[in-house]
Amino acid sequence: VAYVARAAEELGVDIIKTFYTGDPEGYSKVIEAAAPSIVVVSGGPKLDSMKKLFEMTKDAMDVGARGVTYGRNVWQAENPVAVLQGLKHIIHNQGTVEEALKILNRISNK
């Protein structure tokens, strides 16, 4: 994944959308290889919990991802607005997974 991200950067791509490699250390290598291009996380397959989605997002953001491009993990959720608010908190406020889950539960239970 790092090799392809580097190739994209060398071809002049400004924003690289790529899947999360499964661990922060591996994803940091992708981001490093793509520099100075911006890397955003693609959502990939539907995850079985919002906690996993928030953990993936937090881990990727912590190692330098600049955002996310999620589809089915948001739109197929029970409450897409609540999921977006949780993601927004992690991405824009450097929030924790636990805080994002509280936001999700608070909005979903209204």
Coordinates of N, CA and C in Angstrom, one line a residue:
V1 N 0.8 -1.2 0.0 CA 0.0 0.0 0.0 C 0.9 1.2 0.0
A2 N 2.0 1.2 0.8 CA 2.9 2.4 0.8 C 3.5 2.6 -0.6
Y3 N 3.8 1.6 -1.3 CA 4.4 1.7 -2.6 C 3.4 2.4 -3.6
V4 N 2.2 2.0 -3.6 CA 1.2 2.6 -4.4 C 0.9 4.0 -4.0
A5 N 0.9 4.3 -2.7 CA 0.7 5.7 -2.3 C 1.8 6.6 -2.7
R6 N 3.0 6.0 -2.7 CA 4.2 6.8 -3.2 C 4.1 7.1 -4.7
A7 N 3.7 6.0 -5.4 CA 3.6 6.2 -6.9 C 2.5 7.3 -7.2
A8 N 1.4 7.3 -6.4 CA 0.4 8.3 -6.6 C 0.9 9.7 -6.4
E9 N 1.7 9.8 -5.3 CA 2.3 11.1 -5.0 C 3.2 11.6 -6.1
E10 N 4.0 10.7 -6.6 CA 5.0 11.0 -7.6 C 4.3 11.4 -9.0
L11 N 3.1 10.8 -9.2 CA 2.3 11.2 -10.3 C 1.5 12.5 -10.2
G12 N 1.6 13.1 -9.0 CA 1.0 14.4 -8.8 C -0.3 14.4 -8.1
V13 N -0.7 13.3 -7.6 CA -2.0 13.2 -6.9 C -2.0 14.0 -5.6
D14 N -3.0 14.9 -5.4 CA -3.0 15.7 -4.2 C -3.6 15.0 -3.0
I15 N -4.7 14.2 -3.3 CA -5.4 13.5 -2.2 C -5.4 12.0 -2.5
I16 N -4.9 11.2 -1.6 CA -4.9 9.7 -1.8 C -5.8 9.1 -0.9
K17 N -6.8 8.4 -1.5 CA -7.8 7.6 -0.7 C -7.3 6.1 -0.7
T18 N -7.1 5.6 0.5 CA -6.6 4.2 0.6 C -7.1 3.6 1.8
F19 N -7.3 2.3 1.8 CA -7.8 1.5 2.9 C -6.8 1.5 4.1
Y20 N -7.4 1.4 5.3 CA -6.6 1.3 6.5 C -5.9 -0.1 6.5
T21 N -4.6 -0.1 6.8 CA -3.8 -1.3 6.8 C -4.1 -2.3 7.9
G22 N -4.8 -1.8 9.0 CA -5.1 -2.7 10.1 C -4.3 -2.3 11.4
D23 N -3.3 -1.5 11.3 CA -2.6 -1.1 12.5 C -2.0 0.3 12.2
P24 N -1.8 1.1 13.3 CA -1.3 2.4 13.2 C 0.1 2.4 12.6
E25 N 1.0 1.5 13.0 CA 2.4 1.5 12.5 C 2.4 1.3 11.0
G26 N 1.7 0.4 10.5 CA 1.6 0.1 9.1 C 1.1 1.3 8.3
Y27 N 0.0 1.9 8.9 CA -0.6 3.1 8.2 C 0.3 4.3 8.2
S28 N 1.1 4.4 9.2 CA 2.0 5.6 9.3 C 3.0 5.5 8.2
K29 N 3.4 4.3 7.8 CA 4.3 4.1 6.6 C 3.7 4.5 5.3
V30 N 2.4 4.2 5.2 CA 1.6 4.7 4.0 C 1.6 6.2 3.9
I31 N 1.3 6.8 5.0 CA 1.3 8.3 5.1 C 2.6 8.9 4.8
E32 N 3.7 8.3 5.4 CA 5.0 8.8 5.2 C 5.4 8.6 3.7
A33 N 5.1 7.5 3.1 CA 5.4 7.3 1.7 C 4.7 8.3 0.8
A34 N 3.5 8.7 1.1 CA 2.7 9.5 0.3 C 3.0 11.0 0.5
A35 N 3.7 11.4 1.5 CA 4.0 12.8 1.7 C 4.7 13.4 0.5
P36 N 4.3 14.7 0.2 CA 3.4 15.5 0.9 C 1.9 15.5 0.6
S37 N 1.5 14.5 -0.2 CA 0.1 14.3 -0.5 C -0.7 14.1 0.7
I38 N -2.0 14.4 0.7 CA -2.9 14.2 1.8 C -3.4 12.7 1.6
V39 N -3.5 12.0 2.8 CA -4.1 10.7 2.8 C -5.4 10.7 3.6
V40 N -6.4 10.1 3.0 CA -7.7 9.9 3.6 C -8.0 8.4 3.6
V41 N -8.7 8.0 4.7 CA -9.0 6.6 4.9 C -10.3 6.2 4.1
S42 N -10.2 5.2 3.3 CA -11.5 4.6 2.7 C -12.1 3.7 3.7
G43 N -13.4 3.6 3.6 CA -14.2 2.8 4.6 C -14.0 1.3 4.5
G44 N -13.9 0.8 3.3 CA -13.7 -0.6 3.1 C -15.0 -1.4 3.4
P45 N -15.0 -2.6 3.8 CA -16.2 -3.4 4.0 C -16.9 -2.9 5.3
K46 N -18.2 -3.3 5.4 CA -19.0 -2.9 6.5 C -18.4 -3.5 7.8
L47 N -18.2 -2.7 8.8 CA -17.6 -3.2 10.0 C -18.8 -3.6 10.9
D48 N -18.5 -4.5 11.9 CA -19.6 -5.1 12.7 C -19.9 -4.3 13.9
S49 N -19.2 -3.1 14.1 CA -19.5 -2.3 15.3 C -19.0 -0.9 15.0
M50 N -19.7 0.1 15.6 CA -19.3 1.5 15.5 C -18.0 1.7 16.3
K51 N -17.8 0.9 17.3 CA -16.5 1.0 18.1 C -15.3 0.8 17.1
K52 N -15.4 -0.3 16.3 CA -14.3 -0.6 15.4 C -14.1 0.5 14.4
L53 N -15.2 1.1 13.9 CA -15.1 2.2 13.0 C -14.4 3.4 13.6
F54 N -14.8 3.7 14.8 CA -14.2 4.9 15.5 C -12.7 4.6 15.9
E55 N -12.4 3.3 16.2 CA -11.0 3.0 16.5 C -10.2 3.1 15.3
M56 N -10.7 2.6 14.1 CA -9.9 2.7 12.9 C -9.7 4.2 12.6
T57 N -10.7 5.0 12.7 CA -10.6 6.4 12.4 C -9.6 7.1 13.4
K58 N -9.7 6.8 14.6 CA -8.8 7.4 15.6 C -7.3 7.0 15.3
D59 N -7.1 5.7 15.1 CA -5.7 5.2 14.9 C -5.2 5.9 13.6
A60 N -5.9 6.0 12.6 CA -5.5 6.6 11.3 C -5.2 8.1 11.5
M61 N -6.1 8.8 12.2 CA -5.9 10.2 12.4 C -4.6 10.4 13.3
D62 N -4.4 9.6 14.3 CA -3.3 9.8 15.1 C -1.9 9.6 14.4
V63 N -1.9 8.9 13.3 CA -0.6 8.7 12.6 C -0.5 9.6 11.4
G64 N -1.5 10.5 11.2 CA -1.4 11.5 10.1 C -2.4 11.5 9.0
A65 N -3.4 10.6 9.0 CA -4.4 10.7 8.0 C -5.1 12.1 8.2
R66 N -5.6 12.6 7.1 CA -6.2 13.9 7.2 C -7.8 13.9 7.2
G67 N -8.3 12.7 7.0 CA -9.8 12.6 6.9 C -10.2 11.2 6.5
V68 N -11.5 11.1 6.3 CA -12.0 9.8 5.9 C -13.0 9.9 4.7
T69 N -13.2 8.9 4.0 CA -14.1 8.8 2.9 C -15.0 7.5 3.1
Y70 N -15.8 7.6 4.1 CA -16.6 6.4 4.4 C -18.0 6.4 3.7
G71 N -18.4 5.3 3.3 CA -19.7 5.2 2.7 C -20.6 4.3 3.5
R72 N -20.6 3.0 3.2 CA -21.6 2.0 3.8 C -21.5 2.0 5.3
N73 N -20.3 2.3 5.9 CA -20.2 2.3 7.4 C -21.0 3.4 8.0
V74 N -21.3 4.4 7.2 CA -22.1 5.6 7.7 C -23.5 5.4 7.3
W75 N -23.7 5.3 6.0 CA -25.1 5.3 5.4 C -25.9 4.1 5.8
Q76 N -25.3 3.0 6.1 CA -26.0 1.8 6.5 C -26.2 1.6 8.0
A77 N -25.7 2.6 8.7 CA -25.8 2.6 10.2 C -27.2 2.9 10.6
E78 N -27.6 2.5 11.8 CA -28.9 2.8 12.3 C -29.2 4.3 12.3
N79 N -28.2 5.1 12.7 CA -28.4 6.5 12.8 C -27.1 7.2 12.2
P80 N -27.2 7.4 10.8 CA -26.0 8.0 10.2 C -25.6 9.4 10.7
V81 N -26.6 10.2 11.1 CA -26.2 11.5 11.7 C -25.4 11.4 13.0
A82 N -25.8 10.4 13.8 CA -25.0 10.2 15.0 C -23.6 9.7 14.7
V83 N -23.5 8.8 13.8 CA -22.2 8.3 13.4 C -21.3 9.5 12.9
L84 N -21.9 10.3 12.0 CA -21.1 11.5 11.5 C -20.7 12.4 12.6
Q85 N -21.5 12.6 13.6 CA -21.1 13.5 14.7 C -20.0 12.8 15.5
G86 N -20.0 11.5 15.7 CA -18.9 10.8 16.4 C -17.6 10.9 15.6
L87 N -17.7 10.7 14.3 CA -16.5 10.8 13.4 C -16.0 12.3 13.4
K88 N -16.9 13.2 13.3 CA -16.5 14.6 13.3 C -15.7 15.0 14.6
H89 N -16.1 14.4 15.7 CA -15.5 14.7 17.0 C -14.0 14.1 17.0
I90 N -13.9 12.9 16.5 CA -12.5 12.4 16.4 C -11.7 13.1 15.4
I91 N -12.2 13.4 14.2 CA -11.4 14.1 13.2 C -11.1 15.5 13.5
H92 N -12.0 16.3 13.9 CA -11.8 17.7 14.1 C -11.5 18.2 15.5
N93 N -11.8 17.4 16.5 CA -11.5 17.8 17.9 C -10.5 16.8 18.5
Q94 N -9.9 15.9 17.8 CA -9.0 15.0 18.3 C -9.6 14.2 19.5
G95 N -10.9 13.9 19.3 CA -11.6 13.2 20.4 C -11.2 11.8 20.5
T96 N -11.6 11.1 21.6 CA -11.3 9.7 21.8 C -12.5 8.9 21.3
V97 N -12.2 7.6 21.2 CA -13.2 6.6 20.8 C -14.3 6.6 21.8
E98 N -14.0 6.6 23.1 CA -15.0 6.6 24.1 C -15.9 7.9 24.0
E99 N -15.4 9.0 23.7 CA -16.2 10.2 23.6 C -17.1 10.1 22.4
A100 N -16.5 9.6 21.3 CA -17.3 9.4 20.1 C -18.5 8.5 20.3
L101 N -18.3 7.4 21.1 CA -19.3 6.5 21.4 C -20.4 7.1 22.2
K102 N -20.0 8.0 23.2 CA -21.0 8.7 24.0 C -21.8 9.6 23.1
I103 N -21.2 10.3 22.2 CA -22.0 11.2 21.2 C -22.9 10.3 20.4
L104 N -22.5 9.2 19.9 CA -23.3 8.3 19.1 C -24.5 7.9 20.0
N105 N -24.3 7.4 21.2 CA -25.4 7.0 22.0 C -26.3 8.1 22.5
R106 N -25.8 9.2 22.7 CA -26.6 10.4 23.1 C -27.6 10.8 22.0
I107 N -27.0 10.9 20.8 CA -27.9 11.3 19.7 C -28.8 10.2 19.3
S108 N -28.4 9.0 19.3 CA -29.3 7.9 18.9 C -30.4 7.7 19.9
N109 N -30.2 8.0 21.1 CA -31.3 7.8 22.2 C -32.2 9.0 22.3
K110 N -32.1 10.0 21.5 CA -33.0 11.2 21.6 C -34.4 10.8 21.0

